[in-house]
């Protein structure tokens, strides 16, 4: 269950960052709807960085892979791919307003992408927002088996290396639970978020 707040067609990047800092994030009803609304889940999805789990099969694939995992080399392409309709995901909440806002945050140094490449072909990725000592995961896509999962593993490795305290997934899914994602009540999440926001902003 989540609380939805208002509908807006004009939001600045500064307002968006402020929203993240107090536990809100934006969504749209559909890719064709120009407006967005704020979401505040009663139960928040979080992957504890010290309890991240990688299956044996995925660990084996990571050791054998020839894919190249890169950071921040194709942000606009990643968010565009996440916004595409697919057989498994016929509709999307990523509209043109959201794409524009996050592209601006990327230029500001607050939105980042993790990308899986096969040669010069983009085959998977994810993107999210970094603020304080928190990373807020937004969406991911995969065009090859395990491509987005490999990006998530590399993301967690980087967050641990940099000293991040929070990896927010917004909601949990069966897919994310295999990595250790848990549901955190809004009140408990608020305390975790406050600690992450009180920390100096970490370089991604």
mmCIF file of C-alpha atoms in Angstrom:
data_model
loop_
_atom_site.group_PDB
_atom_site.id
_atom_site.type_symbol
_atom_site.label_atom_id
_atom_site.label_comp_id
_atom_site.label_asym_id
_atom_site.label_seq_id
_atom_site.Cartn_x
_atom_site.Cartn_y
_atom_site.Cartn_z
ATOM 1 C CA UNK A 1 0.000 0.000 0.000
ATOM 2 C CA UNK A 2 1.259 3.486 -0.851
ATOM 3 C CA UNK A 3 0.064 7.042 -0.391
ATOM 4 C CA UNK A 4 -0.233 9.132 -3.558
ATOM 5 C CA UNK A 5 0.084 12.891 -3.243
ATOM 6 C CA UNK A 6 -1.199 15.335 -5.860
ATOM 7 C CA UNK A 7 -0.591 15.511 -9.597
ATOM 8 C CA UNK A 8 1.975 17.832 -11.133
ATOM 9 C CA UNK A 9 3.206 18.665 -14.609
ATOM 10 C CA UNK A 10 6.058 20.965 -13.521
ATOM 11 C CA UNK A 11 8.623 19.892 -10.916
ATOM 12 C CA UNK A 12 12.181 21.167 -10.648
ATOM 13 C CA UNK A 13 15.216 18.945 -10.028
ATOM 14 C CA UNK A 14 15.699 20.726 -6.700
ATOM 15 C CA UNK A 15 12.180 19.805 -5.591
ATOM 16 C CA UNK A 16 12.789 16.231 -6.721
ATOM 17 C CA UNK A 17 15.917 15.925 -4.563
ATOM 18 C CA UNK A 18 14.074 17.422 -1.604
ATOM 19 C CA UNK A 19 11.321 14.848 -2.080
ATOM 20 C CA UNK A 20 13.813 11.981 -1.979
ATOM 21 C CA UNK A 21 15.326 13.380 1.204
ATOM 22 C CA UNK A 22 11.971 13.069 3.007
ATOM 23 C CA UNK A 23 10.921 9.688 1.620
ATOM 24 C CA UNK A 24 8.901 10.555 -1.498
ATOM 25 C CA UNK A 25 9.478 9.554 -5.109
ATOM 26 C CA UNK A 26 7.598 10.346 -8.345
ATOM 27 C CA UNK A 27 5.662 8.136 -10.734
ATOM 28 C CA UNK A 28 3.287 8.664 -13.644
ATOM 29 C CA UNK A 29 0.084 6.782 -14.398
ATOM 30 C CA UNK A 30 1.481 5.906 -17.831
ATOM 31 C CA UNK A 31 4.154 6.919 -20.310
ATOM 32 C CA UNK A 32 1.566 9.042 -22.149
ATOM 33 C CA UNK A 33 0.398 10.946 -19.074
ATOM 34 C CA UNK A 34 2.400 14.214 -18.785
ATOM 35 C CA UNK A 35 1.697 14.553 -15.055
ATOM 36 C CA UNK A 36 3.405 12.841 -12.141
ATOM 37 C CA UNK A 37 2.444 12.204 -8.540
ATOM 38 C CA UNK A 38 4.402 11.625 -5.344
ATOM 39 C CA UNK A 39 4.453 8.156 -3.791
ATOM 40 C CA UNK A 40 5.138 7.264 -0.145
ATOM 41 C CA UNK A 41 4.814 3.499 0.504
ATOM 42 C CA UNK A 42 3.644 2.291 3.891
ATOM 43 C CA UNK A 43 6.175 -0.533 3.463
ATOM 44 C CA UNK A 44 9.410 0.492 1.752
ATOM 45 C CA UNK A 45 11.637 -1.846 -0.214
ATOM 46 C CA UNK A 46 15.273 -1.864 0.932
ATOM 47 C CA UNK A 47 18.261 -4.076 0.166
ATOM 48 C CA UNK A 48 20.503 -4.112 3.272
ATOM 49 C CA UNK A 49 23.993 -3.677 1.863
ATOM 50 C CA UNK A 50 25.507 -5.969 4.487
ATOM 51 C CA UNK A 51 23.030 -8.757 3.677
ATOM 52 C CA UNK A 52 23.095 -8.665 -0.123
ATOM 53 C CA UNK A 53 22.849 -12.189 -1.535
ATOM 54 C CA UNK A 54 24.145 -13.479 -4.866
ATOM 55 C CA UNK A 55 23.006 -16.945 -5.954
ATOM 56 C CA UNK A 56 25.569 -19.565 -6.922
ATOM 57 C CA UNK A 57 24.366 -19.615 -10.509
ATOM 58 C CA UNK A 58 24.620 -15.837 -10.849
ATOM 59 C CA UNK A 59 28.048 -15.815 -9.215
ATOM 60 C CA UNK A 60 29.154 -18.423 -11.763
ATOM 61 C CA UNK A 61 27.763 -16.318 -14.619
ATOM 62 C CA UNK A 62 29.610 -13.273 -13.297
ATOM 63 C CA UNK A 63 32.892 -15.173 -13.287
ATOM 64 C CA UNK A 64 32.347 -16.426 -16.831
ATOM 65 C CA UNK A 65 30.767 -13.372 -18.426
ATOM 66 C CA UNK A 66 32.301 -11.435 -21.260
ATOM 67 C CA UNK A 67 29.897 -8.550 -20.688
ATOM 68 C CA UNK A 68 31.417 -5.211 -19.792
ATOM 69 C CA UNK A 69 29.771 -3.397 -16.849
ATOM 70 C CA UNK A 70 30.123 0.376 -17.092
ATOM 71 C CA UNK A 71 28.949 3.326 -15.026
ATOM 72 C CA UNK A 72 27.424 6.558 -16.314
ATOM 73 C CA UNK A 73 28.384 6.167 -19.967
ATOM 74 C CA UNK A 74 24.849 5.958 -21.416
ATOM 75 C CA UNK A 75 22.390 7.360 -18.879
ATOM 76 C CA UNK A 76 19.805 8.622 -21.379
ATOM 77 C CA UNK A 77 19.888 5.320 -23.249
ATOM 78 C CA UNK A 78 19.312 3.371 -20.031
ATOM 79 C CA UNK A 79 16.304 5.398 -18.906
ATOM 80 C CA UNK A 80 14.878 5.199 -22.420
ATOM 81 C CA UNK A 81 15.222 1.408 -22.368
ATOM 82 C CA UNK A 82 13.586 1.247 -18.934
ATOM 83 C CA UNK A 83 10.659 3.242 -20.346
ATOM 84 C CA UNK A 84 10.084 0.871 -23.281
ATOM 85 C CA UNK A 85 7.053 -1.403 -23.369
ATOM 86 C CA UNK A 86 7.939 -5.088 -23.451
ATOM 87 C CA UNK A 87 6.059 -8.358 -23.455
ATOM 88 C CA UNK A 88 6.545 -8.698 -19.710
ATOM 89 C CA UNK A 89 5.882 -4.996 -19.096
ATOM 90 C CA UNK A 90 3.284 -3.622 -21.539
ATOM 91 C CA UNK A 91 2.919 -0.332 -19.648
ATOM 92 C CA UNK A 92 5.425 1.890 -17.847
ATOM 93 C CA UNK A 93 5.301 4.682 -15.268
ATOM 94 C CA UNK A 94 8.251 6.519 -16.856
ATOM 95 C CA UNK A 95 6.888 9.452 -18.877
ATOM 96 C CA UNK A 96 8.649 12.274 -20.722
ATOM 97 C CA UNK A 97 8.557 14.512 -17.614
ATOM 98 C CA UNK A 98 10.387 11.907 -15.557
ATOM 99 C CA UNK A 99 12.928 11.254 -18.295
ATOM 100 C CA UNK A 100 13.715 14.964 -18.563
ATOM 101 C CA UNK A 101 13.995 15.428 -14.788
ATOM 102 C CA UNK A 102 16.358 12.505 -14.280
ATOM 103 C CA UNK A 103 18.508 13.451 -17.245
ATOM 104 C CA UNK A 104 18.974 16.842 -15.580
ATOM 105 C CA UNK A 105 19.796 15.155 -12.262
ATOM 106 C CA UNK A 106 22.383 13.096 -14.130
ATOM 107 C CA UNK A 107 24.037 16.267 -15.380
ATOM 108 C CA UNK A 108 23.967 17.567 -11.794
ATOM 109 C CA UNK A 109 25.768 14.410 -10.625
ATOM 110 C CA UNK A 110 22.814 13.000 -8.661
ATOM 111 C CA UNK A 111 21.427 10.386 -11.091
ATOM 112 C CA UNK A 112 23.513 7.467 -12.278
ATOM 113 C CA UNK A 113 23.349 4.451 -14.559
ATOM 114 C CA UNK A 114 24.951 1.034 -14.423
ATOM 115 C CA UNK A 115 25.148 -0.579 -17.846
ATOM 116 C CA UNK A 116 25.841 -4.034 -19.261
ATOM 117 C CA UNK A 117 27.479 -4.040 -22.678
ATOM 118 C CA UNK A 118 28.217 -6.806 -25.153
ATOM 119 C CA UNK A 119 30.840 -5.088 -27.240
ATOM 120 C CA UNK A 120 29.174 -1.797 -28.124
ATOM 121 C CA UNK A 121 25.617 -3.115 -27.719
ATOM 122 C CA UNK A 122 23.712 -2.078 -24.592
ATOM 123 C CA UNK A 123 22.038 -5.229 -23.274
ATOM 124 C CA UNK A 124 20.922 -4.270 -19.759
ATOM 125 C CA UNK A 125 21.120 -1.651 -17.083
ATOM 126 C CA UNK A 126 19.614 0.236 -14.205
ATOM 127 C CA UNK A 127 19.449 3.813 -12.992
ATOM 128 C CA UNK A 128 18.810 5.652 -9.760
ATOM 129 C CA UNK A 129 19.507 8.695 -7.621
ATOM 130 C CA UNK A 130 22.315 9.258 -5.131
ATOM 131 C CA UNK A 131 21.819 11.723 -2.299
ATOM 132 C CA UNK A 132 23.747 11.884 0.950
ATOM 133 C CA UNK A 133 24.720 8.300 1.726
ATOM 134 C CA UNK A 134 21.656 6.823 0.001
ATOM 135 C CA UNK A 135 21.070 5.364 -3.444
ATOM 136 C CA UNK A 136 17.481 5.218 -4.639
ATOM 137 C CA UNK A 137 17.063 2.570 -7.327
ATOM 138 C CA UNK A 138 14.466 3.502 -9.933
ATOM 139 C CA UNK A 139 14.216 0.941 -12.719
ATOM 140 C CA UNK A 140 16.143 -1.701 -14.616
ATOM 141 C CA UNK A 141 15.932 -3.523 -17.922
ATOM 142 C CA UNK A 142 17.490 -6.589 -19.493
ATOM 143 C CA UNK A 143 17.845 -7.715 -23.093
ATOM 144 C CA UNK A 144 20.012 -10.736 -22.264
ATOM 145 C CA UNK A 145 19.777 -13.293 -19.476
ATOM 146 C CA UNK A 146 21.020 -11.898 -16.143
ATOM 147 C CA UNK A 147 22.269 -8.618 -17.658
ATOM 148 C CA UNK A 148 20.387 -6.375 -15.214
ATOM 149 C CA UNK A 149 21.209 -8.708 -12.308
ATOM 150 C CA UNK A 150 24.911 -8.298 -13.052
ATOM 151 C CA UNK A 151 24.446 -4.528 -13.008
ATOM 152 C CA UNK A 152 22.793 -4.763 -9.591
ATOM 153 C CA UNK A 153 25.687 -6.806 -8.216
ATOM 154 C CA UNK A 154 28.213 -4.242 -9.473
ATOM 155 C CA UNK A 155 26.078 -1.416 -8.068
ATOM 156 C CA UNK A 156 26.106 -2.974 -4.599
ATOM 157 C CA UNK A 157 29.865 -3.504 -4.796
ATOM 158 C CA UNK A 158 30.345 0.182 -5.599
ATOM 159 C CA UNK A 159 27.963 1.366 -2.872
ATOM 160 C CA UNK A 160 29.804 -0.723 -0.283
ATOM 161 C CA UNK A 161 33.163 0.550 -1.507
ATOM 162 C CA UNK A 162 32.023 4.177 -1.269
ATOM 163 C CA UNK A 163 30.457 3.809 2.178
ATOM 164 C CA UNK A 164 26.753 4.170 1.307
ATOM 165 C CA UNK A 165 24.268 3.364 4.057
ATOM 166 C CA UNK A 166 21.011 2.824 2.160
ATOM 167 C CA UNK A 167 19.949 1.087 -1.051
ATOM 168 C CA UNK A 168 16.290 1.922 -1.576
ATOM 169 C CA UNK A 169 14.287 -0.229 -4.030
ATOM 170 C CA UNK A 170 10.931 1.543 -3.417
ATOM 171 C CA UNK A 171 9.006 -1.750 -3.401
ATOM 172 C CA UNK A 172 10.032 -5.392 -3.096
ATOM 173 C CA UNK A 173 9.464 -8.018 -5.774
ATOM 174 C CA UNK A 174 10.146 -11.736 -5.829
ATOM 175 C CA UNK A 175 13.097 -10.925 -8.085
ATOM 176 C CA UNK A 176 14.598 -8.434 -5.616
ATOM 177 C CA UNK A 177 13.922 -10.675 -2.624
ATOM 178 C CA UNK A 178 16.335 -13.236 -4.068
ATOM 179 C CA UNK A 179 19.041 -10.612 -3.448
ATOM 180 C CA UNK A 180 17.938 -9.984 0.128
ATOM 181 C CA UNK A 181 15.418 -7.167 -0.337
ATOM 182 C CA UNK A 182 13.099 -6.626 2.632
ATOM 183 C CA UNK A 183 10.016 -4.550 3.421
ATOM 184 C CA UNK A 184 10.600 -1.838 6.017
ATOM 185 C CA UNK A 185 7.713 -0.001 7.747
ATOM 186 C CA UNK A 186 7.536 3.689 6.870
ATOM 187 C CA UNK A 187 8.527 4.807 10.367
ATOM 188 C CA UNK A 188 11.624 2.590 10.446
ATOM 189 C CA UNK A 189 12.527 3.623 6.913
ATOM 190 C CA UNK A 190 12.327 7.260 7.992
ATOM 191 C CA UNK A 191 14.987 6.676 10.640
ATOM 192 C CA UNK A 192 17.284 4.902 8.172
ATOM 193 C CA UNK A 193 16.767 7.666 5.628
ATOM 194 C CA UNK A 194 17.471 10.387 8.174
ATOM 195 C CA UNK A 195 20.803 8.772 9.038
ATOM 196 C CA UNK A 196 21.728 8.586 5.350
ATOM 197 C CA UNK A 197 20.720 12.217 4.772
ATOM 198 C CA UNK A 198 22.719 13.386 7.799
ATOM 199 C CA UNK A 199 25.855 11.935 6.233
ATOM 200 C CA UNK A 200 27.966 13.995 3.807
ATOM 201 C CA UNK A 201 26.994 13.487 0.180
ATOM 202 C CA UNK A 202 29.087 10.612 -1.168
ATOM 203 C CA UNK A 203 30.581 10.535 -4.621
ATOM 204 C CA UNK A 204 29.126 7.716 -6.684
#
